[in-house]
Coordinates of C-alpha atoms and ligand atoms in Angstrom, one line a residue:
M1 CA 12.6 -8.9 24.4
S2 CA 10.8 -6.5 26.6
Q3 CA 8.2 -4.6 24.9
P4 CA 8.5 -0.8 24.7
D5 CA 6.1 1.3 26.9
P6 CA 3.7 2.9 24.3
A7 CA 3.2 6.2 26.4
N8 CA 6.8 6.5 26.2
T9 CA 7.4 5.8 22.6
P10 CA 6.4 9.1 20.6
V11 CA 5.4 8.1 17.1
A12 CA 5.1 10.3 14.1
F13 CA 3.2 9.5 10.8
L14 CA 3.4 11.2 7.5
G15 CA 0.6 10.9 5.2
L16 CA -3.1 10.4 6.3
G17 CA -4.4 9.0 3.1
V18 CA -6.9 6.2 2.6
M19 CA -4.1 3.8 4.1
G20 CA -2.2 6.2 6.3
G21 CA -5.1 7.7 8.3
P22 CA -6.6 4.6 9.6
M23 CA -3.0 2.8 10.4
A24 CA -2.1 6.0 12.3
G25 CA -5.2 5.8 14.2
H26 CA -4.8 2.3 15.3
I27 CA -1.2 3.3 16.5
A28 CA -2.7 5.9 18.5
A29 CA -5.3 3.6 19.8
A30 CA -2.8 1.6 21.2
G31 CA -1.3 4.3 23.5
Y32 CA 1.3 5.8 21.6
P33 CA 1.6 9.6 21.4
V34 CA 1.3 10.4 17.8
T35 CA 2.2 13.5 15.8
V36 CA 0.9 13.5 12.5
Y37 CA 2.0 15.4 9.1
N38 CA -0.3 15.6 6.1
R39 CA 0.4 17.9 2.9
T40 CA -3.2 19.0 3.0
A41 CA -3.4 20.2 6.4
A42 CA -7.1 19.9 6.8
K43 CA -6.7 16.2 6.8
A44 CA -4.3 16.3 9.7
D45 CA -6.7 18.4 11.6
A46 CA -9.5 16.1 11.1
W47 CA -7.3 13.3 12.2
V48 CA -6.3 15.1 15.5
E49 CA -9.8 15.8 16.2
K50 CA -10.8 12.4 16.0
H51 CA -7.7 10.4 17.2
G52 CA -6.1 13.1 19.7
G53 CA -2.2 13.7 19.4
H54 CA -0.9 16.6 17.5
R55 CA -0.3 18.0 14.0
A56 CA 2.8 19.2 12.7
P57 CA 3.3 21.7 9.9
T58 CA 6.2 19.8 8.3
P59 CA 7.6 16.4 8.0
A60 CA 10.7 17.5 9.8
A61 CA 8.8 18.9 12.7
A62 CA 6.6 15.8 12.7
A63 CA 9.8 13.6 13.1
R64 CA 11.9 15.7 15.5
E65 CA 10.9 14.0 18.7
A66 CA 9.9 10.5 17.5
A67 CA 11.2 7.5 18.2
V68 CA 9.7 5.8 15.1
V69 CA 8.4 7.6 12.2
F70 CA 6.0 6.0 9.6
S71 CA 5.4 7.2 6.2
C72 CA 2.4 6.4 3.7
V73 CA 2.5 8.6 0.7
G74 CA 1.9 7.9 -3.0
N75 CA 5.0 7.0 -4.9
D76 CA 8.9 7.3 -4.9
D77 CA 8.9 10.9 -5.6
D78 CA 6.4 11.7 -2.7
L79 CA 8.7 9.6 -0.6
R80 CA 11.9 11.6 -1.5
A81 CA 10.1 14.7 -1.1
I82 CA 9.0 13.9 2.6
T83 CA 12.3 12.6 3.4
L84 CA 15.3 14.4 1.8
G85 CA 13.1 17.5 0.3
D86 CA 12.7 20.9 1.9
D87 CA 11.8 20.4 5.6
G88 CA 12.0 16.5 5.0
A89 CA 12.1 14.2 7.9
F90 CA 15.6 12.9 7.5
A91 CA 17.3 16.0 8.7
A92 CA 15.3 15.9 11.9
M93 CA 15.7 12.0 12.9
G94 CA 17.4 11.7 16.2
A95 CA 20.3 9.0 16.4
D96 CA 19.3 5.5 16.5
T97 CA 15.6 6.1 15.7
I98 CA 13.7 4.0 13.1
F99 CA 11.8 5.3 9.8
V100 CA 9.4 2.9 8.6
D101 CA 8.0 3.5 5.0
N102 CA 4.7 1.8 4.2
T103 CA 4.5 3.4 0.6
T104 CA 4.5 0.8 -2.2
A105 CA 7.6 2.3 -3.9
S106 CA 10.6 0.7 -5.8
A107 CA 13.4 -1.2 -4.1
D108 CA 15.9 1.5 -5.4
V109 CA 14.4 4.3 -3.4
A110 CA 14.4 2.0 -0.3
R111 CA 18.0 1.4 -0.6
D112 CA 18.9 5.0 -1.4
L113 CA 16.9 6.0 1.7
A114 CA 18.3 3.4 3.8
A115 CA 22.0 4.5 2.9
A116 CA 21.2 8.2 3.8
A117 CA 19.7 7.1 7.0
G118 CA 22.7 5.0 7.8
E119 CA 24.9 8.0 7.1
R120 CA 22.9 10.1 9.5
G121 CA 23.0 7.4 12.3
F122 CA 19.5 6.3 12.2
H123 CA 17.5 3.2 10.5
F124 CA 15.3 2.7 7.6
L125 CA 12.7 -0.2 7.0
D126 CA 10.9 -0.6 3.7
A127 CA 7.4 -1.8 5.0
P128 CA 4.9 -2.0 2.2
V129 CA 1.4 -3.3 3.0
S130 CA -1.2 -5.6 1.5
G131 CA -4.8 -5.7 2.5
G132 CA -6.5 -2.8 1.1
Q133 CA -8.6 -0.1 2.7
A134 CA -10.5 -2.5 4.4
G135 CA -7.3 -4.0 6.0
A136 CA -6.0 -0.6 6.9
E137 CA -9.5 0.1 9.0
N138 CA -9.6 -3.2 10.6
G139 CA -5.9 -3.0 11.4
Q140 CA -5.3 -6.3 9.5
L141 CA -2.7 -5.4 7.2
T142 CA 0.1 -7.8 6.0
V143 CA 3.3 -6.0 6.2
M144 CA 6.4 -7.3 4.2
V145 CA 9.6 -5.7 5.8
G146 CA 13.1 -5.0 4.4
G147 CA 16.1 -3.9 6.7
D148 CA 18.2 -4.9 9.6
S149 CA 16.7 -7.3 12.3
A150 CA 17.6 -5.2 15.2
P151 CA 15.4 -2.3 14.2
F152 CA 13.1 -4.4 12.7
E153 CA 12.3 -6.0 16.2
R154 CA 12.0 -2.6 18.1
A155 CA 9.7 -1.3 15.5
R156 CA 7.6 -4.4 15.3
P157 CA 5.2 -3.8 18.1
V158 CA 4.3 -0.5 16.7
I159 CA 3.7 -2.0 13.3
D160 CA 1.6 -4.7 15.1
C161 CA -0.8 -2.1 15.8
Y162 CA -2.2 -2.1 12.2
A163 CA -1.2 -5.6 11.0
R164 CA -2.3 -9.1 11.4
A165 CA 1.1 -10.4 9.8
V166 CA 4.5 -8.7 10.1
T167 CA 7.3 -10.4 8.5
L168 CA 11.0 -9.5 7.9
M169 CA 11.7 -10.7 4.3
G170 CA 15.5 -10.0 4.1
P171 CA 17.7 -6.9 3.6
T172 CA 16.6 -3.5 2.5
G173 CA 14.5 -3.8 -0.5
A174 CA 13.1 -7.3 0.1
G175 CA 9.8 -5.7 1.5
Q176 CA 9.2 -3.8 -1.8
L177 CA 10.4 -6.7 -3.8
T178 CA 7.6 -8.9 -1.9
K179 CA 5.1 -6.5 -2.6
M180 CA 6.1 -6.6 -6.5
V181 CA 5.6 -10.5 -6.3
N182 CA 1.9 -9.9 -4.6
Q183 CA 1.1 -7.2 -7.5
I184 CA 2.4 -9.5 -10.4
S185 CA 0.3 -12.5 -8.7
I186 CA -2.8 -10.1 -8.9
A187 CA -2.5 -8.6 -12.3
G188 CA -2.8 -11.8 -14.4
L189 CA -5.3 -13.2 -12.0
V190 CA -7.8 -10.2 -12.2
Q191 CA -7.7 -10.5 -16.0
G192 CA -8.6 -14.2 -16.0
L193 CA -11.3 -13.5 -13.7
A194 CA -12.7 -11.0 -16.0
E195 CA -12.6 -13.1 -18.8
A196 CA -14.2 -15.9 -17.1
L197 CA -17.0 -14.0 -15.7
N198 CA -17.6 -12.3 -19.0
F199 CA -17.8 -15.7 -20.7
A200 CA -20.3 -16.9 -18.1
V201 CA -22.8 -13.9 -18.7
R202 CA -22.4 -14.2 -22.4
A203 CA -23.0 -18.3 -22.0
G204 CA -26.3 -17.4 -20.5
L205 CA -25.3 -18.7 -16.9
D206 CA -26.3 -17.2 -13.7
A207 CA -23.0 -15.6 -12.8
D208 CA -23.9 -15.4 -9.1
L209 CA -24.4 -19.0 -8.9
V210 CA -21.4 -19.8 -11.1
L211 CA -19.2 -17.8 -8.3
D212 CA -21.0 -19.7 -5.4
V213 CA -19.9 -23.0 -6.9
I214 CA -16.5 -22.5 -8.4
S215 CA -15.3 -20.5 -5.4
K216 CA -15.4 -23.8 -3.5
G217 CA -13.1 -25.2 -5.8
A218 CA -9.6 -24.8 -7.6
A219 CA -10.6 -21.5 -9.2
Q220 CA -10.9 -19.9 -6.0
S221 CA -9.2 -16.5 -5.0
W222 CA -9.5 -13.5 -2.8
Q223 CA -10.3 -11.5 -6.0
M224 CA -13.1 -14.0 -6.9
E225 CA -14.4 -13.9 -3.2
N226 CA -14.4 -10.0 -2.8
R227 CA -14.6 -8.7 -6.3
G228 CA -16.6 -11.5 -8.4
R229 CA -20.0 -10.2 -7.8
T230 CA -19.2 -6.4 -8.2
M231 CA -17.6 -7.0 -11.4
V232 CA -20.9 -8.9 -12.7
R233 CA -22.8 -5.8 -11.3
D234 CA -20.5 -3.3 -13.3
E235 CA -19.7 -1.7 -10.0
F236 CA -16.1 -0.3 -9.9
E237 CA -16.4 3.1 -8.1
F238 CA -14.2 1.8 -4.8
G239 CA -11.4 -0.3 -4.0
F240 CA -7.7 -0.3 -5.1
A241 CA -7.4 2.5 -7.9
V242 CA -6.2 1.7 -11.2
D243 CA -3.6 4.6 -11.3
W244 CA -2.0 3.1 -8.1
M245 CA -1.9 -0.4 -9.9
R246 CA -0.3 0.9 -13.0
K247 CA 2.2 2.9 -10.8
D248 CA 3.1 -0.6 -9.2
L249 CA 3.2 -2.6 -12.4
G250 CA 5.7 0.1 -13.5
I251 CA 7.8 -0.6 -10.7
C252 CA 7.5 -4.4 -11.3
L253 CA 8.4 -4.2 -15.0
A254 CA 11.5 -1.9 -14.3
E255 CA 12.7 -4.3 -11.7
A256 CA 12.1 -7.4 -13.8
N257 CA 14.2 -5.5 -16.5
R258 CA 17.1 -5.4 -14.2
N259 CA 16.8 -9.1 -12.6
G260 CA 15.9 -10.8 -16.1
S261 CA 12.8 -12.2 -15.3
L262 CA 9.8 -12.3 -17.8
L263 CA 6.5 -10.7 -17.2
P264 CA 4.6 -11.1 -20.6
V265 CA 1.3 -11.3 -18.9
S266 CA 1.7 -8.4 -16.5
A267 CA 3.0 -6.3 -19.2
L268 CA 0.0 -7.0 -21.4
V269 CA -2.3 -6.3 -18.5
D270 CA -0.6 -3.1 -17.7
Q271 CA -1.5 -1.9 -21.0
F272 CA -5.2 -2.9 -20.4
Y273 CA -5.2 -0.9 -17.5
A274 CA -3.8 2.1 -19.6
S275 CA -7.1 1.6 -21.8
V276 CA -9.2 1.6 -18.5
Q277 CA -7.6 5.0 -17.5
A278 CA -8.1 6.3 -21.2
R279 CA -11.8 5.7 -20.6
G280 CA -11.7 7.8 -17.3
G281 CA -11.1 4.9 -15.1
N282 CA -8.1 6.1 -13.1
R283 CA -9.9 5.7 -9.7
W284 CA -11.9 2.6 -10.6
D285 CA -11.0 -0.5 -8.6
T286 CA -8.5 -2.8 -10.5
S287 CA -11.3 -5.5 -11.0
S288 CA -12.7 -2.9 -13.8
L289 CA -10.5 -4.8 -16.4
M290 CA -13.8 -6.5 -16.7
R291 CA -15.2 -3.1 -18.5
L292 CA -12.9 -3.6 -21.5
L293 CA -14.7 -7.1 -22.3
T294 CA -18.2 -6.0 -21.5
M295 CA -17.9 -2.7 -23.3
P296 CA -15.3 -3.3 -25.8
Ligands
NAP1 N1 -5.3 2.3 -1.2 C1 -5.0 1.0 -1.2 O1 -5.9 -0.1 -1.2 C2 -3.5 0.5 -0.9 C3 -3.3 -0.8 -0.6 C4 -2.0 -1.3 -0.5 C5 -1.1 -0.4 -0.6 N2 -1.3 1.0 -1.1 C6 -0.2 2.0 -1.2 O2 0.0 2.8 0.0 C7 0.4 4.1 -0.6 C8 -1.0 5.3 -0.1 O3 -2.0 5.0 -0.5 P1 -3.5 5.6 -0.5 O4 -4.4 4.9 -0.8 O5 -3.4 5.7 1.2 O6 -3.2 6.8 -1.0 P2 -4.1 8.1 -0.9 O7 -5.2 8.3 -0.2 O8 -4.0 9.0 -2.2 O9 -3.0 8.9 0.1 C9 -1.7 9.7 -0.3 C10 -1.0 10.2 0.9 O10 0.3 10.9 0.4 C11 0.3 12.3 0.8 N3 1.2 12.6 -0.5 C12 1.3 12.2 -1.7 N4 2.4 13.1 -2.5 C13 2.9 13.8 -1.4 C14 4.0 14.6 -1.4 N5 4.6 15.1 -2.5 N6 4.2 15.4 -0.2 C15 3.6 15.2 0.6 N7 2.5 14.3 0.9 C16 2.2 13.6 -0.2 C17 -1.2 12.7 0.5 O11 -1.2 13.9 0.9 P3 -2.5 14.9 0.5 O12 -3.6 14.6 1.5 O13 -2.2 16.3 0.4 O14 -3.0 14.5 -0.9 C18 -1.8 11.5 1.3 O15 -1.9 11.8 2.6 C19 0.5 3.9 -2.1 O16 1.8 3.8 -2.3 C20 -0.5 2.9 -2.5 O17 0.1 2.2 -3.7 C21 -2.5 1.4 -1.3

């Protein structure tokens, strides 16, 4: 398949937060003309100053001329607001254009928005990401996509700008469902790691040395490699916020209620995260489960 000419493929990006800002920056760096919208206009102005392109005052104005429109906002409600709300992007999308949503949201909202897009004659892909702030800044995110293969193939070269892996997982919603699997995998693991490291400290071991040794064996994990040392040092003012994880686990638990899967550990860890929030840890990294053990 021939690659689109970036210079002739106008792109819009809605939501320039921790993730969206750098993702949009990688698309601009690849030569696509990018128009950005951000609810707080100052962030969009700063983005344009750094990366070029244009700022639009509303999602609709950003989407009007775009061949591919990206979004990366907080949750389902935010996503509905920027697509179907007042001055939402969907009213302005051109025929056969593509809307790619990078928000971590429910499979339900993806299905609703794909249906609304279909009625209006354009395409919707749910495309949540994994890899965190560092992955967004380095253009090394993993992207899990739900939707039809034809728009996926057309959007893929643009998604590639901020990704190291982009995979079509199945029909609409399959991207969000895959992201749920990712979050379920992480929740119990982080609690296990917290219990292990707290045990190591209380046993009088050199926790850094323990991490050096066991991270070369069967206990190895991304969380162990990237969070183990900061957990031991009680450092949590960075990373993936507990508020986001609770939002994600809420989505997972609701979906599990529908599909009949059991998530007993994820449900428990969600309650542990509620305790972290009650201590003021809303923006602490998810590895802060450790604090419930070190400071019960
Ligand atoms: N941070 C991570 O490590 C990470 C990793 C993977 C996935 N994610 C997911 O990626 C998404 C974005 O995360 P983030 O860390 O980039 O969050 P963030 O820094 O808080 O950015 C959120 C963005 O959404 C905008 N927004 C929120 N509500 C809105 C609304 N109702 N109308 C218009 N704009 C709205 C915000 O605008 P303002 O600037 O005006 O607030 C901001 O641009 C979330 O779904 C998150 O779960 C995050």
